[in-house]
Amino acid sequence: MKMKNVSWQERYHAPEIFTLICRLEDKPGMLGRVISAIGESNTHVGSILTIGVDSSHKVRKIRVFCSDQEHLAEVVSIIEAIDGVEVLEVIDEVMEIHRRGPIETVSRVKIDRISDLRMIYTPGVASVCKKIESDPESAYEITGICDRVAIVTNGTAVLGLGDIGVLPSLPVMEGKAAIFAEFANISAVPVLIESKDTDTIVDTVIRIAKSYGAIQLEDIAAPECFEIEKRLQDALDIPVLHDDQHGTATVALAALISSLKRTGRTAENCSAVILGAGAAGVAITKILLTYGIKDIVVYDSCGAIYRGRTEKMNSVKQELAEITNPDNLQVSLEEGFKGRDIFIGVARPNMVTKDMVRSMAKDSIVFPLSNPVGEIDIRDAMEAGAAIVADGRTLNNAQAYPGLFRGALDAKAQDITPEMQLACALKLAEKAEEPYLLPDMLDRDIHKEIAKAVAEASRK
């Protein structure tokens, strides 16, 4: 049977991993009692390792998967209630992997001799500086710009955490930088801008942009993110892409292409309902329209977006009203599901019921993408009759953006166009093997193929 890399967090819906160092009396059945107690607390167990033995006890490492710290405390309490068992230490594996940060700057060139130093730095570097002074375009070849991306955030829309501030967002940016390095050989640099003022953010990025070959905007709240991206794209001659918009949209389209093929549909004959009109919802809507799905109704917290609506509208939603909802439907979300082929959620947890999914067209496609909890549990959606279901753990931006940016850099692109996004989505769908909608993101060759396809699309 073909297996795909699946994380334990994804399988168990448990984002936190802990290793418990436990001292158990060395008697038959003691380990079984501990594991049974953990299971009774609705907790999954991972690896178990014996790390110490004395005349009367064994010390074991037991890995457990928990939803949060409260869940962990319950597990520890249950274990310590067993006679002959003591929890000596709790190791937070997520914290440990982030200790000192997951990225660092290293030299690409060995400095073993004094002549190496003189070429890399003064006096030899002067000739390189003069070359760039006379030919600025040469900087792309003789500096690291060709492999360098700035990951810019102000921390106002971080994952499922919201506006947590710029410094708490740094682990996310460092994680993205590590992914860039591992899968696309890109040196990505987190850039934290402590401001919610659009002018300040735009001005700051423009002033530092010469150090980079591309800009990835990340975790910036809507609607400001739309203006920031547009102004930077207009001002700079390097690619600027808001990953929460276009990375999400590209991956969603790739999974949808696979889903349409497997359910025997074509884009032109499908209808969709999208829940969420923020950064991701708007980008997904636009890329689906580009791909050929014309009957799309978008919902926000006030209901359907339609021509003539005045409540909580802005320029972005006004644009959506003009390009979606061809029948100008003004019905409830429950009514909006009826007969639809596709649902994509990028709003809030648990907003969709089984009855809504049941009311959709036969063999419906359901993507509840909100993280960490989707609009409907994938098991509930399957039980309600959906043919294909995938959530935000399965459809991950990291499957797209490394190759998307690598391709843009390799082609010396000045922007990342819809055609480049489509090339990325098509390649992802092409490489997916049933029953999976997307290929294994840990396959380095996939990212290389995406980069090649994106670069070719850019050159065309």
CSV table of C-alpha atoms in Angstrom, one decimal, residues 5-418:
chain,number,residue,atom,x,y,z
A,5,ASN,CA,4.1,11.4,4.9
A,6,VAL,CA,1.4,12.4,7.4
A,7,SER,CA,2.2,14.3,10.6
A,8,TRP,CA,1.0,13.0,13.9
A,9,GLN,CA,-0.5,16.5,14.6
A,10,GLU,CA,-2.5,16.1,11.4
A,11,ARG,CA,-3.6,12.6,12.2
A,12,TYR,CA,-4.6,13.3,15.8
A,13,HIS,CA,-5.7,16.9,15.5
A,14,ALA,CA,-3.2,17.6,18.3
A,15,PRO,CA,-0.8,20.5,17.7
A,16,GLU,CA,1.3,20.1,20.8
A,17,ILE,CA,3.8,17.2,21.4
A,18,PHE,CA,5.3,16.4,24.8
A,19,THR,CA,7.8,13.8,26.0
A,20,LEU,CA,7.1,12.6,29.6
A,21,ILE,CA,10.1,11.2,31.5
A,22,CYS,CA,8.4,8.7,33.8
A,23,ARG,CA,9.9,6.5,36.6
A,24,LEU,CA,8.0,3.2,36.9
A,25,GLU,CA,8.3,0.3,39.4
A,26,ASP,CA,9.8,-2.5,37.5
A,27,LYS,CA,6.9,-4.9,37.8
A,28,PRO,CA,4.9,-6.7,35.1
A,29,GLY,CA,2.0,-4.6,33.8
A,30,MET,CA,3.2,-1.2,35.0
A,31,LEU,CA,3.8,0.2,31.5
A,32,GLY,CA,0.4,-1.2,30.4
A,33,ARG,CA,-1.3,0.6,33.2
A,34,VAL,CA,0.3,3.9,32.2
A,35,ILE,CA,-0.6,3.6,28.5
A,36,SER,CA,-4.1,2.5,29.4
A,37,ALA,CA,-4.5,5.6,31.6
A,38,ILE,CA,-3.2,7.9,28.9
A,39,GLY,CA,-5.7,6.3,26.4
A,40,GLU,CA,-8.6,6.8,28.8
A,41,SER,CA,-7.8,10.5,28.8
A,42,ASN,CA,-8.4,10.5,25.0
A,43,THR,CA,-4.7,11.1,24.3
A,44,HIS,CA,-2.6,9.4,21.6
A,45,VAL,CA,0.7,7.9,22.5
A,46,GLY,CA,3.8,8.0,20.3
A,47,SER,CA,7.2,6.4,20.8
A,48,ILE,CA,8.2,4.8,24.1
A,49,LEU,CA,11.9,4.4,25.0
A,50,THR,CA,13.6,3.0,28.1
A,51,ILE,CA,16.4,5.3,29.1
A,52,GLY,CA,17.3,4.0,32.6
A,53,VAL,CA,17.1,0.9,34.8
A,54,ASP,CA,18.0,0.4,38.4
A,55,SER,CA,17.3,-2.4,40.9
A,56,SER,CA,13.7,-1.5,41.4
A,57,HIS,CA,12.6,0.9,38.6
A,58,LYS,CA,12.7,1.8,35.0
A,59,VAL,CA,12.8,5.3,33.5
A,60,ARG,CA,11.0,5.7,30.2
A,61,LYS,CA,10.4,8.4,27.7
A,62,ILE,CA,6.7,8.4,26.6
A,63,ARG,CA,5.7,10.8,23.8
A,64,VAL,CA,2.1,12.1,23.9
A,65,PHE,CA,0.0,14.3,21.6
A,66,CYS,CA,-2.1,17.0,23.3
A,67,SER,CA,-4.5,19.8,22.2
A,68,ASP,CA,-3.1,22.3,24.8
A,69,GLN,CA,-1.5,22.8,28.2
A,70,GLU,CA,-4.7,22.0,30.0
A,71,HIS,CA,-4.9,18.6,28.2
A,72,LEU,CA,-1.3,17.9,29.2
A,73,ALA,CA,-2.0,18.7,32.8
A,74,GLU,CA,-4.8,16.2,32.8
A,75,VAL,CA,-2.6,13.5,31.3
A,76,VAL,CA,0.2,14.1,33.9
A,77,SER,CA,-2.4,14.1,36.8
A,78,ILE,CA,-3.8,10.8,35.6
A,79,ILE,CA,-0.4,9.1,35.3
A,80,GLU,CA,0.8,10.4,38.7
A,81,ALA,CA,-2.3,8.9,40.3
A,82,ILE,CA,-1.0,5.4,39.6
A,83,ASP,CA,0.9,3.8,42.5
A,84,GLY,CA,4.5,3.2,41.6
A,85,VAL,CA,4.7,5.9,38.9
A,86,GLU,CA,6.3,9.3,39.0
A,87,VAL,CA,6.6,11.9,36.2
A,88,LEU,CA,10.1,13.3,36.5
A,89,GLU,CA,10.1,15.8,33.7
A,90,VAL,CA,7.9,17.1,30.9
A,91,ILE,CA,9.7,18.2,27.6
A,92,ASP,CA,7.8,20.4,25.3
A,93,GLU,CA,9.0,19.2,21.9
A,94,VAL,CA,7.6,22.2,19.9
A,95,MET,CA,9.4,24.6,22.2
A,96,GLU,CA,12.6,22.6,21.9
A,97,ILE,CA,12.6,22.6,18.1
A,98,HIS,CA,12.3,26.4,18.1
A,99,ARG,CA,15.0,27.0,20.8
A,100,ARG,CA,17.5,29.5,19.5
A,101,GLY,CA,15.4,29.7,16.3
A,102,PRO,CA,15.3,27.3,13.4
A,103,ILE,CA,17.4,29.4,11.0
A,104,GLU,CA,20.9,30.9,11.0
A,105,THR,CA,23.1,32.8,8.6
A,106,VAL,CA,26.1,30.8,7.4
A,107,SER,CA,28.9,31.5,4.9
A,108,ARG,CA,28.5,30.0,1.4
A,109,VAL,CA,32.3,30.4,0.9
A,110,LYS,CA,35.0,28.8,3.1
A,111,ILE,CA,37.5,31.2,4.6
A,112,ASP,CA,40.6,29.0,5.1
A,113,ARG,CA,43.3,31.4,4.0
A,114,ILE,CA,44.0,35.1,4.3
A,115,SER,CA,43.6,35.4,0.5
A,116,ASP,CA,40.1,34.1,0.8
A,117,LEU,CA,39.3,36.8,3.3
A,118,ARG,CA,40.9,39.5,1.1
A,119,MET,CA,38.7,38.4,-1.8
A,120,ILE,CA,35.5,38.2,0.1
A,121,TYR,CA,36.1,41.5,2.0
A,122,THR,CA,38.5,44.3,1.5
A,123,PRO,CA,40.5,45.0,-0.7
A,124,GLY,CA,39.2,42.5,-3.3
A,125,VAL,CA,35.5,43.4,-2.8
A,126,ALA,CA,36.0,46.9,-4.1
A,127,SER,CA,36.1,45.6,-7.7
A,128,VAL,CA,32.7,43.9,-7.2
A,129,CYS,CA,31.2,47.1,-5.8
A,130,LYS,CA,32.5,49.1,-8.8
A,131,LYS,CA,31.1,46.5,-11.2
A,132,ILE,CA,27.6,47.0,-9.6
A,133,GLU,CA,28.1,50.8,-9.6
A,134,SER,CA,28.6,50.7,-13.4
A,135,ASP,CA,26.1,47.9,-14.1
A,136,PRO,CA,23.4,47.7,-11.4
A,137,GLU,CA,21.8,44.7,-13.2
A,138,SER,CA,25.0,42.6,-12.4
A,139,ALA,CA,24.0,42.7,-8.7
A,140,TYR,CA,21.6,39.8,-9.4
A,141,GLU,CA,24.6,37.6,-10.5
A,142,ILE,CA,27.3,38.7,-8.1
A,143,THR,CA,25.4,39.2,-4.8
A,144,GLY,CA,22.9,37.0,-2.9
A,145,ILE,CA,19.9,38.9,-4.2
A,146,CYS,CA,19.1,36.1,-6.6
A,147,ASP,CA,18.4,33.8,-3.6
A,148,ARG,CA,17.1,36.2,-1.0
A,149,VAL,CA,13.5,36.9,0.1
A,150,ALA,CA,12.2,39.2,2.8
A,151,ILE,CA,9.3,37.8,4.8
A,152,VAL,CA,7.5,40.9,6.0
A,153,THR,CA,4.9,41.0,8.7
A,154,ASN,CA,3.3,43.3,11.3
A,155,GLY,CA,1.8,40.4,13.2
A,156,THR,CA,-1.8,41.5,12.8
A,157,ALA,CA,-3.3,38.2,11.4
A,158,VAL,CA,-1.1,35.3,12.6
A,159,LEU,CA,-2.3,31.8,11.7
A,160,GLY,CA,-5.3,31.1,13.8
A,161,LEU,CA,-4.1,33.5,16.6
A,162,GLY,CA,-5.1,36.8,15.1
A,163,ASP,CA,-3.5,40.1,16.1
A,164,ILE,CA,-0.8,38.9,18.6
A,165,GLY,CA,1.8,41.6,17.9
A,166,VAL,CA,4.9,41.6,15.8
A,167,LEU,CA,7.4,39.9,18.1
A,168,PRO,CA,5.2,36.9,18.9
A,169,SER,CA,4.8,36.4,15.1
A,170,LEU,CA,8.6,35.9,14.7
A,171,PRO,CA,8.5,32.0,15.2
A,172,VAL,CA,6.1,31.8,12.3
A,173,MET,CA,8.4,33.9,10.0
A,174,GLU,CA,11.4,31.8,11.1
A,175,GLY,CA,9.5,28.6,10.3
A,176,LYS,CA,8.7,29.9,6.8
A,177,ALA,CA,12.3,30.9,6.4
A,178,ALA,CA,13.4,27.3,7.3
A,179,ILE,CA,11.0,25.9,4.7
A,180,PHE,CA,12.4,28.3,2.0
A,181,ALA,CA,15.9,27.1,2.8
A,182,GLU,CA,15.1,23.4,2.9
A,183,PHE,CA,12.9,23.1,-0.2
A,184,ALA,CA,14.0,26.0,-2.5
A,185,ASN,CA,17.5,27.0,-1.5
A,186,ILE,CA,16.3,30.4,-0.7
A,187,SER,CA,17.8,32.6,2.1
A,188,ALA,CA,14.6,34.1,3.6
A,189,VAL,CA,14.9,36.9,6.2
A,190,PRO,CA,12.1,37.7,8.7
A,191,VAL,CA,11.4,41.4,8.7
A,192,LEU,CA,9.2,42.6,11.5
A,193,ILE,CA,7.6,46.0,11.1
A,194,GLU,CA,6.0,47.3,14.3
A,195,SER,CA,3.2,49.4,12.8
A,196,LYS,CA,-0.4,49.1,11.7
A,197,ASP,CA,-0.1,52.2,9.5
A,198,THR,CA,-0.2,51.3,5.9
A,199,ASP,CA,2.0,54.2,4.8
A,200,THR,CA,4.7,53.2,7.3
A,201,ILE,CA,4.7,49.6,6.2
A,202,VAL,CA,4.9,50.4,2.5
A,203,ASP,CA,7.6,53.0,3.0
A,204,THR,CA,9.7,50.7,5.2
A,205,VAL,CA,9.6,47.9,2.7
A,206,ILE,CA,10.4,50.2,-0.2
A,207,ARG,CA,13.5,51.5,1.7
A,208,ILE,CA,14.9,48.0,2.4
A,209,ALA,CA,13.9,46.3,-0.9
A,210,LYS,CA,17.2,46.6,-2.6
A,211,SER,CA,18.6,43.9,-0.4
A,212,TYR,CA,16.2,41.3,-1.7
A,213,GLY,CA,15.1,39.5,-4.9
A,214,ALA,CA,11.5,39.2,-3.8
A,215,ILE,CA,9.1,40.2,-1.0
A,216,GLN,CA,6.7,37.8,0.7
A,217,LEU,CA,4.1,39.5,2.8
A,218,GLU,CA,2.8,37.4,5.6
A,219,ASP,CA,0.1,37.5,8.3
A,220,ILE,CA,-1.0,41.1,7.7
A,221,ALA,CA,-4.7,41.7,8.3
A,222,ALA,CA,-7.3,42.5,5.7
A,223,PRO,CA,-8.3,44.9,4.3
A,224,GLU,CA,-4.9,46.7,4.8
A,225,CYS,CA,-3.0,43.8,3.2
A,226,PHE,CA,-4.7,44.4,-0.2
A,227,GLU,CA,-3.5,48.0,-0.3
A,228,ILE,CA,0.0,47.2,1.0
A,229,GLU,CA,0.5,44.5,-1.6
A,230,LYS,CA,-0.8,46.7,-4.5
A,231,ARG,CA,1.2,49.7,-3.6
A,232,LEU,CA,4.4,47.6,-3.2
A,233,GLN,CA,3.8,45.9,-6.5
A,234,ASP,CA,3.4,49.2,-8.2
A,235,ALA,CA,6.5,50.7,-6.5
A,236,LEU,CA,9.0,47.8,-6.8
A,237,ASP,CA,10.5,46.0,-9.7
A,238,ILE,CA,10.8,42.7,-7.9
A,239,PRO,CA,8.0,40.2,-7.1
A,240,VAL,CA,5.7,41.0,-4.1
A,241,LEU,CA,3.3,38.4,-3.0
A,242,HIS,CA,1.0,38.1,0.0
A,243,ASP,CA,1.2,34.4,0.9
A,244,ASP,CA,-2.0,34.4,2.9
A,245,GLN,CA,-3.8,35.4,-0.2
A,246,HIS,CA,-2.0,33.9,-3.2
A,247,GLY,CA,-0.2,31.0,-1.6
A,248,THR,CA,-3.5,29.8,-0.1
A,249,ALA,CA,-5.3,30.3,-3.3
A,250,THR,CA,-2.8,28.5,-5.4
A,251,VAL,CA,-2.8,25.4,-3.1
A,252,ALA,CA,-6.6,25.5,-3.0
A,253,LEU,CA,-6.9,25.6,-6.8
A,254,ALA,CA,-4.4,22.7,-7.1
A,255,ALA,CA,-6.5,20.5,-4.8
A,256,LEU,CA,-9.6,21.6,-6.6
A,257,ILE,CA,-8.2,20.6,-10.0
A,258,SER,CA,-7.5,17.1,-8.6
A,259,SER,CA,-11.0,17.0,-7.1
A,260,LEU,CA,-12.7,18.0,-10.3
A,261,LYS,CA,-10.9,15.3,-12.2
A,262,ARG,CA,-11.8,12.6,-9.7
A,263,THR,CA,-15.5,13.6,-9.5
A,264,GLY,CA,-15.8,13.9,-13.3
A,265,ARG,CA,-16.5,17.6,-13.3
A,266,THR,CA,-15.3,20.6,-15.4
A,267,ALA,CA,-14.8,24.1,-14.0
A,268,GLU,CA,-17.3,25.7,-16.3
A,269,ASN,CA,-20.1,23.4,-15.0
A,270,CYS,CA,-19.5,23.9,-11.3
A,271,SER,CA,-20.9,26.3,-8.7
A,272,ALA,CA,-19.2,27.3,-5.5
A,273,VAL,CA,-19.9,28.9,-2.1
A,274,ILE,CA,-17.0,30.5,-0.3
A,275,LEU,CA,-17.2,31.4,3.3
A,276,GLY,CA,-14.8,34.3,4.2
A,277,ALA,CA,-14.1,37.5,2.4
A,278,GLY,CA,-10.7,38.3,4.0
A,279,ALA,CA,-7.3,37.9,2.3
A,280,ALA,CA,-7.6,34.2,1.5
A,281,GLY,CA,-11.2,34.3,0.5
A,282,VAL,CA,-10.8,37.1,-1.9
A,283,ALA,CA,-7.7,35.5,-3.5
A,284,ILE,CA,-9.3,32.1,-3.8
A,285,THR,CA,-12.4,33.6,-5.4
A,286,LYS,CA,-10.3,35.4,-8.0
A,287,ILE,CA,-8.2,32.4,-8.9
A,288,LEU,CA,-11.3,30.2,-9.3
A,289,LEU,CA,-12.9,32.8,-11.6
A,290,THR,CA,-9.7,32.8,-13.6
A,291,TYR,CA,-9.7,29.0,-13.8
A,292,GLY,CA,-13.3,29.1,-15.2
A,293,ILE,CA,-15.7,28.7,-12.2
A,294,LYS,CA,-18.1,31.5,-12.9
A,295,ASP,CA,-21.0,30.8,-10.4
A,296,ILE,CA,-19.5,31.7,-7.1
A,297,VAL,CA,-21.3,33.2,-4.1
A,298,VAL,CA,-19.1,34.7,-1.3
A,299,TYR,CA,-20.3,35.0,2.3
A,300,ASP,CA,-18.9,37.1,5.1
A,301,SER,CA,-20.1,37.7,8.7
A,302,CYS,CA,-23.1,39.7,7.3
A,303,GLY,CA,-24.2,37.1,4.7
A,304,ALA,CA,-24.0,36.9,1.0
A,305,ILE,CA,-22.0,39.6,-0.9
A,306,TYR,CA,-24.2,40.9,-3.7
A,307,ARG,CA,-24.6,44.0,-5.8
A,308,GLY,CA,-26.4,46.7,-3.9
A,309,ARG,CA,-25.4,45.5,-0.4
A,310,THR,CA,-24.3,48.4,1.9
A,311,GLU,CA,-23.7,46.7,5.3
A,312,LYS,CA,-20.0,46.4,6.2
A,313,MET,CA,-18.8,46.8,2.6
A,314,ASN,CA,-15.4,48.1,1.5
A,315,SER,CA,-13.7,48.5,-1.9
A,316,VAL,CA,-12.6,44.9,-2.0
A,317,LYS,CA,-16.0,43.5,-1.2
A,318,GLN,CA,-17.6,46.0,-3.7
A,319,GLU,CA,-15.3,44.4,-6.4
A,320,LEU,CA,-16.3,40.9,-5.3
A,321,ALA,CA,-20.0,41.9,-5.6
A,322,GLU,CA,-19.4,42.9,-9.2
A,323,ILE,CA,-17.5,39.8,-10.3
A,324,THR,CA,-19.4,37.1,-8.3
A,325,ASN,CA,-22.9,36.0,-7.5
A,326,PRO,CA,-24.3,36.2,-11.1
A,327,ASP,CA,-27.9,35.7,-9.9
A,328,ASN,CA,-27.4,38.3,-7.1
A,329,LEU,CA,-28.6,35.9,-4.4
A,330,GLN,CA,-29.4,37.4,-1.0
A,331,VAL,CA,-30.1,34.2,0.9
A,332,SER,CA,-28.9,32.8,4.2
A,333,LEU,CA,-25.7,30.7,4.3
A,334,GLU,CA,-27.9,27.6,4.8
A,335,GLU,CA,-29.8,28.4,1.6
A,336,GLY,CA,-26.6,29.3,-0.2
A,337,PHE,CA,-25.3,25.7,0.2
A,338,LYS,CA,-28.2,24.1,-1.6
A,339,GLY,CA,-27.2,22.5,-4.9
A,340,ARG,CA,-23.6,23.8,-4.8
A,341,ASP,CA,-20.8,21.6,-6.1
A,342,ILE,CA,-17.9,23.2,-4.1
A,343,PHE,CA,-17.5,24.7,-0.6
A,344,ILE,CA,-14.4,26.5,0.5
A,345,GLY,CA,-14.1,27.9,4.0
A,346,VAL,CA,-11.6,30.5,5.2
A,347,ALA,CA,-13.6,32.1,8.0
A,348,ARG,CA,-14.1,30.6,11.5
A,349,PRO,CA,-14.4,27.2,13.1
A,350,ASN,CA,-17.6,25.2,13.1
A,351,MET,CA,-19.8,27.4,11.0
A,352,VAL,CA,-21.0,24.6,8.7
A,353,THR,CA,-23.3,21.8,9.6
A,354,LYS,CA,-23.9,18.4,8.3
A,355,ASP,CA,-27.3,19.5,6.9
A,356,MET,CA,-25.6,22.2,4.9
A,357,VAL,CA,-23.3,19.6,3.3
A,358,ARG,CA,-26.2,17.2,2.7
A,359,SER,CA,-28.0,19.9,0.8
A,360,MET,CA,-25.1,20.3,-1.7
A,361,ALA,CA,-24.9,18.6,-5.1
A,362,LYS,CA,-24.1,14.9,-5.3
A,363,ASP,CA,-20.4,14.1,-4.8
A,364,SER,CA,-19.7,17.5,-3.4
A,365,ILE,CA,-16.2,18.9,-2.8
A,366,VAL,CA,-15.7,20.4,0.7
A,367,PHE,CA,-12.6,22.3,1.8
A,368,PRO,CA,-12.9,23.7,5.4
A,369,LEU,CA,-9.5,25.4,5.5
A,370,SER,CA,-9.6,27.6,8.6
A,371,ASN,CA,-6.7,26.7,11.0
A,372,PRO,CA,-6.4,25.2,13.5
A,373,VAL,CA,-10.1,24.2,13.4
A,374,GLY,CA,-12.1,24.1,10.2
A,375,GLU,CA,-15.6,25.2,9.4
A,376,ILE,CA,-16.7,21.6,9.7
A,377,ASP,CA,-14.9,18.5,10.9
A,378,ILE,CA,-13.7,16.5,7.9
A,379,ARG,CA,-15.3,13.3,9.3
A,380,ASP,CA,-18.7,15.1,9.7
A,381,ALA,CA,-18.5,16.3,6.1
A,382,MET,CA,-17.7,12.8,4.8
A,383,GLU,CA,-20.6,11.4,6.8
A,384,ALA,CA,-22.9,14.1,5.3
A,385,GLY,CA,-22.1,12.8,1.8
A,386,ALA,CA,-19.2,14.9,0.5
A,387,ALA,CA,-17.1,12.9,-2.0
A,388,ILE,CA,-13.9,14.8,-1.3
A,389,VAL,CA,-12.9,16.6,1.9
A,390,ALA,CA,-9.7,18.4,2.8
A,391,ASP,CA,-8.9,20.8,5.6
A,392,GLY,CA,-6.2,23.3,6.4
A,393,ARG,CA,-3.8,20.7,7.7
A,394,THR,CA,-3.9,18.8,4.4
A,395,LEU,CA,-3.8,21.8,2.1
A,396,ASN,CA,-0.7,23.8,3.2
A,397,ASN,CA,0.8,26.9,1.6
A,398,ALA,CA,4.2,25.4,2.0
A,399,GLN,CA,3.4,23.1,-0.9
A,400,ALA,CA,3.4,26.1,-3.2
A,401,TYR,CA,5.3,29.1,-2.1
A,402,PRO,CA,8.9,27.6,-2.1
A,403,GLY,CA,8.7,26.6,-5.7
A,404,LEU,CA,6.6,29.7,-6.6
A,405,PHE,CA,9.3,32.1,-5.3
A,406,ARG,CA,12.2,29.9,-6.6
A,407,GLY,CA,10.7,30.0,-10.1
A,408,ALA,CA,10.2,33.8,-9.9
A,409,LEU,CA,13.8,34.4,-8.8
A,410,ASP,CA,15.2,32.0,-11.4
A,411,ALA,CA,13.3,33.9,-14.2
A,412,LYS,CA,14.3,37.3,-12.8
A,413,ALA,CA,10.6,38.1,-12.7
A,414,GLN,CA,9.4,41.5,-11.7
A,415,ASP,CA,6.1,40.1,-10.3
A,416,ILE,CA,4.3,36.8,-9.7
A,417,THR,CA,1.4,36.7,-12.2
A,418,PRO,CA,-1.8,34.7,-12.2
